[in-house]
Amino acid sequence: MLNMIWAFMILGGILCGVLTGHVEELSCAALESAGDAITLCITMAGVVALWMGLMEIAKESGLVERMTKGIAPFLHFLFPRIPKGHPALEHISTNVIANILGLGWACTPAGLKAMEALADLEKERGNPPQVASNEMCTFLIFNISSLQLVPVNMIAYRSQYGSANPARIIAPALLATLISTLVAIAFCKWKDRKEPPMKGRMEDETRAGGEAK
Amino acid sequence: MMTQVSNFIIPAVIFLVVGFGVLGHVKIYESFLKGASDGLKIVVEIVPTLIGLMMGVGILRASGFFTLLERALAPVAALFGFPAQILSLLTVKLFSSSAATGLVLDVFATYGPDSYPGLITSIVMSCTETVFYTMSVYFLAAKVTKTRYTLTGALLSTAAGTIAGIILAAAIA
């Protein structure tokens, strides 16, 4: 995906620049942006190192584990049909916690493992493997709705570009992300009811006399 | 009020994490150093990505491409009272977070991070995810091809976050 986007940016950009007569600016832009990227990374390095250092303490002190236990009832509400103690739940909670704490790099491995575990669960249920289960849809929609407590990178960018108060956006961003997550949950719960999980779906259909979709 | 809450969050998190570490008899300073050095490694790893993408965005911007695109999108953006740049940003973010970062910095450089467009960018980019990228990577791991209602749900929640972000940005601008 990124290969195509990058090819488009470079090739499309140069073609467009030649056609609109901006050839001089092109070489300048290419060199300058490479330099800007380094300046930006220097600011980012400080913020990210600070954050990751704190999170290491949180991990060592058992705070992360405690949070995992804390969100268990919530995960049970989101995924009532995953049996207790199933590995999928553990991976999902690691992914959600990492997301909340803004540990971008730690989210993905746990998220991928969660998806694999959910695929195994579908196999155990005897459903076709290539179709997304309700749990997978819910997990992904919830994940994409983004639940970040402190948008660390954004704060770093803001301070790099001379914001008077880089942290000012934390509360509104939290509120906005809460809204998007609530919409995500409401949508998934509605779909769970309207399009019951595969196995339950057939039972429901016989019960409703083929009325249910 | 919102700004005060924002200012409080980082000190509160730091206090909580360090305090909890002390109570749990963690060698807090050594843990901190270990995490911080991991953090530096992560930044070093993304340096090439940032160079590549900022270069791409830089070329696109110098070529006048965005000017053309934004001229086309201007009537839509005018309806909401923000620069058309935000619309290209929202579109790019659906595919790639790092490509969007290049555009975010562009908005900050042009309008400043504390301007209305800068605030929209800061908030909306913090509360949305890369819908298509995440979906493709995660479903690939589960070997799923029929994604059913995932895309609808993800786009709906992204739209809700975006609208909320724009309204909140207007409120604090």
mmCIF file of C-alpha atoms in Angstrom:
data_model
loop_
_atom_site.group_PDB
_atom_site.id
_atom_site.type_symbol
_atom_site.label_atom_id
_atom_site.label_comp_id
_atom_site.label_asym_id
_atom_site.label_seq_id
_atom_site.Cartn_x
_atom_site.Cartn_y
_atom_site.Cartn_z
ATOM 1 C CA MET A 1 0.000 0.000 0.000
ATOM 2 C CA LEU A 2 2.681 2.448 1.036
ATOM 3 C CA ASN A 3 4.707 1.587 -2.070
ATOM 4 C CA MET A 4 1.878 2.800 -4.256
ATOM 5 C CA ILE A 5 1.268 5.931 -2.213
ATOM 6 C CA TRP A 6 4.940 6.823 -2.262
ATOM 7 C CA ALA A 7 5.286 6.151 -5.997
ATOM 8 C CA PHE A 8 2.297 8.408 -6.559
ATOM 9 C CA MET A 9 3.745 11.180 -4.402
ATOM 10 C CA ILE A 10 7.158 11.143 -6.072
ATOM 11 C CA LEU A 11 6.199 10.434 -9.697
ATOM 12 C CA GLY A 12 2.921 12.336 -9.632
ATOM 13 C CA GLY A 13 4.597 15.230 -7.872
ATOM 14 C CA ILE A 14 7.448 15.532 -10.341
ATOM 15 C CA LEU A 15 5.153 15.206 -13.368
ATOM 16 C CA CYS A 16 2.730 17.733 -11.934
ATOM 17 C CA GLY A 17 5.606 20.084 -11.117
ATOM 18 C CA VAL A 18 6.992 19.890 -14.648
ATOM 19 C CA LEU A 19 3.582 20.447 -16.201
ATOM 20 C CA THR A 20 2.726 23.434 -14.003
ATOM 21 C CA GLY A 21 6.226 24.934 -14.330
ATOM 22 C CA HIS A 22 7.492 24.443 -10.783
ATOM 23 C CA VAL A 23 10.693 22.566 -11.686
ATOM 24 C CA GLU A 24 13.005 24.784 -9.619
ATOM 25 C CA GLU A 25 10.987 24.357 -6.463
ATOM 26 C CA LEU A 26 11.056 20.589 -6.841
ATOM 27 C CA SER A 27 14.749 20.038 -6.148
ATOM 28 C CA CYS A 28 14.678 22.530 -3.303
ATOM 29 C CA ALA A 29 11.672 20.786 -1.742
ATOM 30 C CA ALA A 30 13.208 17.323 -1.943
ATOM 31 C CA LEU A 31 16.398 18.384 -0.164
ATOM 32 C CA GLU A 32 14.773 20.663 2.392
ATOM 33 C CA SER A 33 12.158 18.146 3.511
ATOM 34 C CA ALA A 34 14.816 15.520 4.139
ATOM 35 C CA GLY A 35 16.539 17.974 6.472
ATOM 36 C CA ASP A 36 13.240 18.901 8.162
ATOM 37 C CA ALA A 37 12.611 15.227 8.869
ATOM 38 C CA ILE A 38 15.829 15.010 10.894
ATOM 39 C CA THR A 39 15.042 18.163 12.899
ATOM 40 C CA LEU A 40 11.635 16.731 13.695
ATOM 41 C CA CYS A 41 13.079 13.413 14.826
ATOM 42 C CA ILE A 42 15.334 15.158 17.307
ATOM 43 C CA THR A 43 12.315 16.741 19.041
ATOM 44 C CA MET A 44 10.387 13.489 18.860
ATOM 45 C CA ALA A 45 13.234 11.449 20.308
ATOM 46 C CA GLY A 46 12.986 13.281 23.624
ATOM 47 C CA VAL A 47 9.226 12.950 23.991
ATOM 48 C CA VAL A 48 9.057 9.326 22.898
ATOM 49 C CA ALA A 49 11.999 8.279 25.093
ATOM 50 C CA LEU A 50 10.393 9.988 28.101
ATOM 51 C CA TRP A 51 7.087 8.244 27.486
ATOM 52 C CA MET A 52 8.561 4.818 26.863
ATOM 53 C CA GLY A 53 10.689 5.139 29.995
ATOM 54 C CA LEU A 54 7.562 5.795 32.067
ATOM 55 C CA MET A 55 5.739 2.904 30.465
ATOM 56 C CA GLU A 56 8.604 0.564 31.305
ATOM 57 C CA ILE A 57 8.141 1.533 34.969
ATOM 58 C CA ALA A 58 4.396 0.934 34.594
ATOM 59 C CA LYS A 59 5.089 -2.523 33.189
ATOM 60 C CA GLU A 60 7.601 -3.455 35.905
ATOM 61 C CA SER A 61 5.396 -2.242 38.734
ATOM 62 C CA GLY A 62 2.464 -4.349 37.573
ATOM 63 C CA LEU A 63 0.384 -1.292 36.691
ATOM 64 C CA VAL A 64 -0.171 -2.542 33.142
ATOM 65 C CA GLU A 65 -1.220 -5.965 34.434
ATOM 66 C CA ARG A 66 -3.610 -4.344 36.874
ATOM 67 C CA MET A 67 -5.179 -2.347 34.054
ATOM 68 C CA THR A 68 -5.594 -5.555 32.069
ATOM 69 C CA LYS A 69 -7.580 -7.042 34.956
ATOM 70 C CA GLY A 70 -9.508 -3.818 35.303
ATOM 71 C CA ILE A 71 -10.819 -3.856 31.765
ATOM 72 C CA ALA A 72 -11.812 -7.548 31.859
ATOM 73 C CA PRO A 73 -15.499 -6.843 32.671
ATOM 74 C CA PHE A 74 -15.607 -4.291 29.884
ATOM 75 C CA LEU A 75 -14.155 -6.777 27.396
ATOM 76 C CA HIS A 76 -16.720 -9.312 28.503
ATOM 77 C CA PHE A 77 -19.422 -6.773 27.674
ATOM 78 C CA LEU A 78 -17.885 -6.157 24.215
ATOM 79 C CA PHE A 79 -17.272 -9.831 23.455
ATOM 80 C CA PRO A 80 -19.822 -11.838 25.454
ATOM 81 C CA ARG A 81 -19.377 -14.933 23.291
ATOM 82 C CA ILE A 82 -15.628 -15.422 23.759
ATOM 83 C CA PRO A 83 -15.263 -18.127 26.441
ATOM 84 C CA LYS A 84 -13.504 -16.988 29.646
ATOM 85 C CA GLY A 85 -9.793 -17.773 29.614
ATOM 86 C CA HIS A 86 -9.597 -17.994 25.810
ATOM 87 C CA PRO A 87 -6.220 -16.642 24.571
ATOM 88 C CA ALA A 88 -8.043 -14.183 22.308
ATOM 89 C CA LEU A 89 -9.201 -12.202 25.359
ATOM 90 C CA GLU A 90 -5.678 -11.861 26.687
ATOM 91 C CA HIS A 91 -4.322 -10.563 23.373
ATOM 92 C CA ILE A 92 -7.256 -8.209 22.953
ATOM 93 C CA SER A 93 -6.696 -6.690 26.385
ATOM 94 C CA THR A 94 -2.955 -6.233 25.769
ATOM 95 C CA ASN A 95 -3.805 -4.517 22.501
ATOM 96 C CA VAL A 96 -6.427 -2.242 24.071
ATOM 97 C CA ILE A 97 -4.155 -1.228 26.975
ATOM 98 C CA ALA A 98 -1.246 -0.531 24.623
ATOM 99 C CA ASN A 99 -3.609 1.589 22.528
ATOM 100 C CA ILE A 100 -4.829 3.582 25.522
ATOM 101 C CA LEU A 101 -1.274 4.212 26.717
ATOM 102 C CA GLY A 102 -0.131 5.208 23.235
ATOM 103 C CA LEU A 103 2.410 2.407 22.865
ATOM 104 C CA GLY A 104 1.866 2.238 19.116
ATOM 105 C CA TRP A 105 4.567 -0.365 18.528
ATOM 106 C CA ALA A 106 3.161 -2.713 21.204
ATOM 107 C CA CYS A 107 -0.400 -2.617 19.853
ATOM 108 C CA THR A 108 0.178 -4.303 16.524
ATOM 109 C CA PRO A 109 1.793 -7.601 17.575
ATOM 110 C CA ALA A 110 -0.885 -8.166 20.236
ATOM 111 C CA GLY A 111 -3.576 -7.149 17.778
ATOM 112 C CA LEU A 112 -2.381 -9.599 15.145
ATOM 113 C CA LYS A 113 -2.229 -12.397 17.721
ATOM 114 C CA ALA A 114 -5.758 -11.504 18.813
ATOM 115 C CA MET A 115 -6.972 -11.824 15.223
ATOM 116 C CA GLU A 116 -5.294 -15.227 14.858
ATOM 117 C CA ALA A 117 -6.844 -16.399 18.122
ATOM 118 C CA LEU A 118 -10.250 -15.190 16.960
ATOM 119 C CA ALA A 119 -9.764 -17.111 13.704
ATOM 120 C CA ASP A 120 -8.999 -20.244 15.765
ATOM 121 C CA LEU A 121 -12.147 -19.636 17.777
ATOM 122 C CA GLU A 122 -14.199 -19.570 14.569
ATOM 123 C CA LYS A 123 -12.591 -22.834 13.483
ATOM 124 C CA GLU A 124 -13.579 -24.388 16.827
ATOM 125 C CA ARG A 125 -17.114 -23.183 16.230
ATOM 126 C CA GLY A 126 -17.066 -24.801 12.791
ATOM 127 C CA ASN A 127 -17.625 -21.623 10.799
ATOM 128 C CA PRO A 128 -16.039 -20.893 7.386
ATOM 129 C CA PRO A 129 -12.533 -19.457 7.975
ATOM 130 C CA GLN A 130 -12.508 -16.710 5.352
ATOM 131 C CA VAL A 131 -15.535 -14.865 6.771
ATOM 132 C CA ALA A 132 -15.002 -12.298 9.541
ATOM 133 C CA SER A 133 -16.748 -13.243 12.792
ATOM 134 C CA ASN A 134 -18.753 -10.687 14.750
ATOM 135 C CA GLU A 135 -15.915 -10.638 17.285
ATOM 136 C CA MET A 136 -13.387 -9.750 14.573
ATOM 137 C CA CYS A 137 -15.581 -6.943 13.255
ATOM 138 C CA THR A 138 -16.120 -5.581 16.762
ATOM 139 C CA PHE A 139 -12.438 -5.819 17.650
ATOM 140 C CA LEU A 140 -11.319 -4.019 14.507
ATOM 141 C CA ILE A 141 -13.965 -1.302 14.599
ATOM 142 C CA PHE A 142 -13.200 -0.722 18.275
ATOM 143 C CA ASN A 143 -9.477 -0.665 17.548
ATOM 144 C CA ILE A 144 -9.839 1.750 14.628
ATOM 145 C CA SER A 145 -12.002 4.043 16.748
ATOM 146 C CA SER A 146 -8.720 4.826 18.565
ATOM 147 C CA LEU A 147 -8.644 5.133 22.349
ATOM 148 C CA GLN A 148 -5.545 7.134 23.167
ATOM 149 C CA LEU A 149 -5.113 8.810 26.548
ATOM 150 C CA VAL A 150 -2.212 11.079 25.580
ATOM 151 C CA PRO A 151 -1.460 11.689 21.883
ATOM 152 C CA VAL A 152 2.300 11.743 22.476
ATOM 153 C CA ASN A 153 3.458 12.178 18.882
ATOM 154 C CA MET A 154 1.030 14.988 18.192
ATOM 155 C CA ILE A 155 2.264 16.861 21.259
ATOM 156 C CA ALA A 156 5.830 16.457 20.021
ATOM 157 C CA TYR A 157 4.927 17.820 16.574
ATOM 158 C CA ARG A 158 3.088 20.731 18.124
ATOM 159 C CA SER A 159 6.019 21.719 20.298
ATOM 160 C CA GLN A 160 8.386 21.386 17.331
ATOM 161 C CA TYR A 161 6.279 23.909 15.421
ATOM 162 C CA GLY A 162 6.270 26.432 18.252
ATOM 163 C CA SER A 163 2.900 25.862 19.887
ATOM 164 C CA ALA A 164 2.357 28.066 22.945
ATOM 165 C CA ASN A 165 0.816 25.092 24.746
ATOM 166 C CA PRO A 166 1.436 21.750 23.018
ATOM 167 C CA ALA A 167 -0.569 19.764 25.597
ATOM 168 C CA ARG A 168 -3.676 21.903 25.144
ATOM 169 C CA ILE A 169 -5.275 19.393 22.774
ATOM 170 C CA ILE A 170 -5.223 16.427 25.172
ATOM 171 C CA ALA A 171 -8.680 16.909 26.700
ATOM 172 C CA PRO A 172 -10.523 17.717 23.466
ATOM 173 C CA ALA A 173 -8.760 14.839 21.689
ATOM 174 C CA LEU A 174 -9.785 12.511 24.506
ATOM 175 C CA LEU A 175 -13.376 13.690 24.274
ATOM 176 C CA ALA A 176 -13.426 13.257 20.488
ATOM 177 C CA THR A 177 -11.923 9.794 20.716
ATOM 178 C CA LEU A 178 -14.461 8.867 23.371
ATOM 179 C CA ILE A 179 -17.250 9.915 21.031
ATOM 180 C CA SER A 180 -15.848 7.905 18.127
ATOM 181 C CA THR A 181 -15.440 4.878 20.400
ATOM 182 C CA LEU A 182 -18.996 5.161 21.735
ATOM 183 C CA VAL A 183 -20.302 5.305 18.177
ATOM 184 C CA ALA A 184 -18.184 2.239 17.359
ATOM 185 C CA ILE A 185 -19.560 0.274 20.323
ATOM 186 C CA ALA A 186 -23.157 1.263 19.615
ATOM 187 C CA PHE A 187 -22.775 0.258 15.969
ATOM 188 C CA CYS A 188 -21.230 -3.141 16.852
ATOM 189 C CA LYS A 189 -23.891 -3.908 19.458
ATOM 190 C CA TRP A 190 -26.616 -3.019 16.957
ATOM 191 C CA LYS A 191 -25.006 -5.250 14.318
ATOM 192 C CA ASP A 192 -24.660 -8.084 16.822
ATOM 193 C CA ARG A 193 -28.401 -7.972 17.222
ATOM 194 C CA LYS A 194 -29.241 -7.443 13.554
ATOM 195 C CA GLU A 195 -26.692 -9.880 12.130
ATOM 196 C CA PRO A 196 -26.260 -12.517 14.812
ATOM 197 C CA PRO A 197 -23.054 -14.585 14.759
ATOM 198 C CA MET A 198 -22.932 -17.348 12.124
ATOM 199 C CA LYS A 199 -23.855 -20.221 14.364
ATOM 200 C CA GLY A 200 -26.610 -18.409 16.133
ATOM 201 C CA ARG A 201 -27.846 -16.980 12.849
ATOM 202 C CA MET A 202 -29.186 -20.255 11.503
ATOM 203 C CA GLU A 203 -30.977 -21.016 14.750
ATOM 204 C CA ASP A 204 -32.535 -17.585 14.758
ATOM 205 C CA GLU A 205 -33.674 -18.004 11.175
ATOM 206 C CA THR A 206 -35.542 -21.223 11.890
ATOM 207 C CA ARG A 207 -37.082 -19.647 14.938
ATOM 208 C CA ALA A 208 -38.235 -16.548 13.064
ATOM 209 C CA GLY A 209 -39.494 -18.689 10.184
ATOM 210 C CA GLY A 210 -36.986 -17.262 7.696
ATOM 211 C CA GLU A 211 -37.981 -13.691 8.467
ATOM 212 C CA ALA A 212 -34.603 -12.717 9.888
ATOM 213 C CA LYS A 213 -32.001 -11.638 7.386
ATOM 214 C CA MET B 1 -11.393 24.519 31.564
ATOM 215 C CA MET B 2 -10.553 22.054 28.771
ATOM 216 C CA THR B 3 -7.046 23.485 28.618
ATOM 217 C CA GLN B 4 -6.616 23.077 32.374
ATOM 218 C CA VAL B 5 -7.600 19.417 32.195
ATOM 219 C CA SER B 6 -5.137 18.954 29.338
ATOM 220 C CA ASN B 7 -2.324 20.553 31.287
ATOM 221 C CA PHE B 8 -3.008 18.315 34.245
ATOM 222 C CA ILE B 9 -2.958 14.977 32.436
ATOM 223 C CA ILE B 10 0.769 14.591 31.754
ATOM 224 C CA PRO B 11 1.967 15.494 35.280
ATOM 225 C CA ALA B 12 -0.767 13.244 36.697
ATOM 226 C CA VAL B 13 0.295 10.273 34.573
ATOM 227 C CA ILE B 14 3.963 10.788 35.456
ATOM 228 C CA PHE B 15 3.165 11.079 39.180
ATOM 229 C CA LEU B 16 0.959 8.009 39.121
ATOM 230 C CA VAL B 17 3.406 5.824 37.217
ATOM 231 C CA VAL B 18 6.446 6.796 39.302
ATOM 232 C CA GLY B 19 4.476 6.602 42.555
ATOM 233 C CA PHE B 20 3.180 3.174 41.692
ATOM 234 C CA GLY B 21 6.705 2.093 40.794
ATOM 235 C CA VAL B 22 8.011 3.239 44.194
ATOM 236 C CA LEU B 23 5.212 1.383 45.987
ATOM 237 C CA GLY B 24 5.935 -1.745 43.934
ATOM 238 C CA HIS B 25 9.660 -1.614 44.807
ATOM 239 C CA VAL B 26 10.624 -1.258 41.153
ATOM 240 C CA LYS B 27 14.114 0.009 40.385
ATOM 241 C CA ILE B 28 12.366 2.936 38.790
ATOM 242 C CA TYR B 29 15.360 4.791 37.444
ATOM 243 C CA GLU B 30 16.853 1.740 35.749
ATOM 244 C CA SER B 31 13.471 0.786 34.278
ATOM 245 C CA PHE B 32 13.061 4.313 33.025
ATOM 246 C CA LEU B 33 16.457 4.226 31.336
ATOM 247 C CA LYS B 34 15.699 0.893 29.690
ATOM 248 C CA GLY B 35 12.361 2.120 28.356
ATOM 249 C CA ALA B 36 13.843 5.413 27.228
ATOM 250 C CA SER B 37 16.591 3.664 25.292
ATOM 251 C CA ASP B 38 13.951 1.462 23.620
ATOM 252 C CA GLY B 39 12.080 4.641 22.769
ATOM 253 C CA LEU B 40 15.150 6.129 21.128
ATOM 254 C CA LYS B 41 15.564 2.993 19.046
ATOM 255 C CA ILE B 42 11.985 3.338 17.850
ATOM 256 C CA VAL B 43 12.578 6.918 16.796
ATOM 257 C CA VAL B 44 15.759 5.928 14.967
ATOM 258 C CA GLU B 45 13.769 3.250 13.174
ATOM 259 C CA ILE B 46 11.177 5.734 11.947
ATOM 260 C CA VAL B 47 13.717 8.306 10.768
ATOM 261 C CA PRO B 48 13.971 6.767 7.271
ATOM 262 C CA THR B 49 10.162 6.609 7.003
ATOM 263 C CA LEU B 50 9.844 10.240 7.967
ATOM 264 C CA ILE B 51 12.532 11.311 5.514
ATOM 265 C CA GLY B 52 10.887 9.334 2.721
ATOM 266 C CA LEU B 53 7.398 10.622 3.379
ATOM 267 C CA MET B 54 8.263 14.208 4.151
ATOM 268 C CA MET B 55 10.251 14.240 0.944
ATOM 269 C CA GLY B 56 7.233 12.877 -0.930
ATOM 270 C CA VAL B 57 4.912 15.453 0.601
ATOM 271 C CA GLY B 58 7.507 18.174 -0.004
ATOM 272 C CA ILE B 59 7.706 17.296 -3.697
ATOM 273 C CA LEU B 60 3.928 17.103 -4.013
ATOM 274 C CA ARG B 61 3.543 20.468 -2.348
ATOM 275 C CA ALA B 62 6.242 22.161 -4.442
ATOM 276 C CA SER B 63 4.715 20.715 -7.605
ATOM 277 C CA GLY B 64 1.490 22.591 -7.022
ATOM 278 C CA PHE B 65 -0.474 19.352 -6.773
ATOM 279 C CA PHE B 66 -2.114 20.276 -3.496
ATOM 280 C CA THR B 67 -3.030 23.679 -4.843
ATOM 281 C CA LEU B 68 -4.877 21.991 -7.705
ATOM 282 C CA LEU B 69 -6.549 19.443 -5.432
ATOM 283 C CA GLU B 70 -7.501 22.055 -2.899
ATOM 284 C CA ARG B 71 -8.927 24.344 -5.532
ATOM 285 C CA ALA B 72 -11.187 21.453 -6.499
ATOM 286 C CA LEU B 73 -12.150 20.768 -2.885
ATOM 287 C CA ALA B 74 -12.436 24.382 -1.769
ATOM 288 C CA PRO B 75 -16.241 24.676 -2.149
ATOM 289 C CA VAL B 76 -16.745 21.649 0.143
ATOM 290 C CA ALA B 77 -14.308 22.940 2.745
ATOM 291 C CA ALA B 78 -15.814 26.432 2.618
ATOM 292 C CA LEU B 79 -19.092 24.920 3.825
ATOM 293 C CA PHE B 80 -17.374 24.009 7.100
ATOM 294 C CA GLY B 81 -15.212 27.102 7.310
ATOM 295 C CA PHE B 82 -11.779 25.492 7.205
ATOM 296 C CA PRO B 83 -8.981 25.318 4.631
ATOM 297 C CA ALA B 84 -9.213 22.609 1.980
ATOM 298 C CA GLN B 85 -5.848 21.288 3.158
ATOM 299 C CA ILE B 86 -7.683 19.574 6.019
ATOM 300 C CA LEU B 87 -9.702 17.521 3.544
ATOM 301 C CA SER B 88 -6.640 16.126 1.792
ATOM 302 C CA LEU B 89 -5.236 15.344 5.212
ATOM 303 C CA LEU B 90 -8.352 13.426 6.279
ATOM 304 C CA THR B 91 -8.268 11.375 3.081
ATOM 305 C CA VAL B 92 -4.578 10.505 3.379
ATOM 306 C CA LYS B 93 -5.015 9.503 7.034
ATOM 307 C CA LEU B 94 -7.405 6.699 6.038
ATOM 308 C CA PHE B 95 -4.504 4.995 4.254
ATOM 309 C CA SER B 96 -1.304 5.891 5.998
ATOM 310 C CA SER B 97 -0.500 7.485 9.297
ATOM 311 C CA SER B 98 3.051 8.389 8.359
ATOM 312 C CA ALA B 99 1.980 9.954 5.063
ATOM 313 C CA ALA B 100 -0.604 11.952 7.009
ATOM 314 C CA THR B 101 2.122 13.112 9.393
ATOM 315 C CA GLY B 102 3.846 14.876 6.507
ATOM 316 C CA LEU B 103 0.637 16.795 5.797
ATOM 317 C CA VAL B 104 0.064 17.531 9.497
ATOM 318 C CA LEU B 105 3.445 19.225 9.681
ATOM 319 C CA ASP B 106 2.558 21.098 6.528
ATOM 320 C CA VAL B 107 -0.568 22.505 8.190
ATOM 321 C CA PHE B 108 1.469 23.430 11.290
ATOM 322 C CA ALA B 109 4.108 25.149 9.160
ATOM 323 C CA THR B 110 1.504 27.111 7.164
ATOM 324 C CA TYR B 111 -1.057 28.071 9.820
ATOM 325 C CA GLY B 112 0.686 27.330 13.132
ATOM 326 C CA PRO B 113 -0.310 24.578 15.581
ATOM 327 C CA ASP B 114 -2.514 26.907 17.654
ATOM 328 C CA SER B 115 -4.589 28.259 14.762
ATOM 329 C CA TYR B 116 -8.077 26.906 14.018
ATOM 330 C CA PRO B 117 -6.805 24.634 11.182
ATOM 331 C CA GLY B 118 -3.873 23.608 13.405
ATOM 332 C CA LEU B 119 -6.194 22.663 16.260
ATOM 333 C CA ILE B 120 -8.541 20.704 13.988
ATOM 334 C CA THR B 121 -5.517 18.825 12.697
ATOM 335 C CA SER B 122 -4.133 18.134 16.177
ATOM 336 C CA ILE B 123 -7.418 16.837 17.552
ATOM 337 C CA VAL B 124 -8.717 14.915 14.556
ATOM 338 C CA MET B 125 -5.387 13.213 13.875
ATOM 339 C CA SER B 126 -5.234 12.142 17.544
ATOM 340 C CA CYS B 127 -8.653 10.528 17.559
ATOM 341 C CA THR B 128 -8.653 8.664 14.240
ATOM 342 C CA GLU B 129 -6.836 5.630 12.907
ATOM 343 C CA THR B 130 -5.651 4.451 9.505
ATOM 344 C CA VAL B 131 -8.817 2.572 8.547
ATOM 345 C CA PHE B 132 -7.643 0.808 5.376
ATOM 346 C CA TYR B 133 -4.139 0.054 6.580
ATOM 347 C CA THR B 134 -5.258 -1.460 9.905
ATOM 348 C CA MET B 135 -8.012 -3.478 8.264
ATOM 349 C CA SER B 136 -5.726 -4.936 5.623
ATOM 350 C CA VAL B 137 -2.962 -5.892 8.059
ATOM 351 C CA TYR B 138 -5.253 -7.372 10.719
ATOM 352 C CA PHE B 139 -7.506 -9.312 8.371
ATOM 353 C CA LEU B 140 -4.447 -10.639 6.575
ATOM 354 C CA ALA B 141 -3.267 -12.110 9.883
ATOM 355 C CA ALA B 142 -6.613 -13.854 10.369
ATOM 356 C CA LYS B 143 -6.715 -14.938 6.687
ATOM 357 C CA VAL B 144 -10.144 -13.373 6.317
ATOM 358 C CA THR B 145 -11.388 -12.086 2.959
ATOM 359 C CA LYS B 146 -15.040 -11.331 3.743
ATOM 360 C CA THR B 147 -14.883 -8.408 6.147
ATOM 361 C CA ARG B 148 -18.679 -7.927 6.442
ATOM 362 C CA TYR B 149 -19.602 -4.718 8.286
ATOM 363 C CA THR B 150 -16.115 -3.758 9.500
ATOM 364 C CA LEU B 151 -15.502 -0.981 6.963
ATOM 365 C CA THR B 152 -18.929 0.622 7.531
ATOM 366 C CA GLY B 153 -18.405 0.629 11.280
ATOM 367 C CA ALA B 154 -14.848 1.916 11.066
ATOM 368 C CA LEU B 155 -15.780 4.747 8.705
ATOM 369 C CA LEU B 156 -18.815 5.651 10.820
ATOM 370 C CA SER B 157 -16.748 5.904 13.986
ATOM 371 C CA THR B 158 -14.014 7.851 12.152
ATOM 372 C CA ALA B 159 -16.628 10.274 10.844
ATOM 373 C CA ALA B 160 -18.040 10.732 14.359
ATOM 374 C CA GLY B 161 -14.574 11.422 15.762
ATOM 375 C CA THR B 162 -13.782 13.848 12.955
ATOM 376 C CA ILE B 163 -16.980 15.852 13.368
ATOM 377 C CA ALA B 164 -16.535 15.951 17.129
ATOM 378 C CA GLY B 165 -12.925 17.062 16.629
ATOM 379 C CA ILE B 166 -13.894 19.925 14.323
ATOM 380 C CA ILE B 167 -16.572 21.155 16.738
ATOM 381 C CA LEU B 168 -14.197 20.928 19.722
ATOM 382 C CA ALA B 169 -11.455 22.742 17.804
ATOM 383 C CA ALA B 170 -13.881 25.556 17.041
ATOM 384 C CA ALA B 171 -14.822 25.662 20.723
ATOM 385 C CA ILE B 172 -11.268 26.153 21.989
ATOM 386 C CA ALA B 173 -9.842 28.166 19.074
#
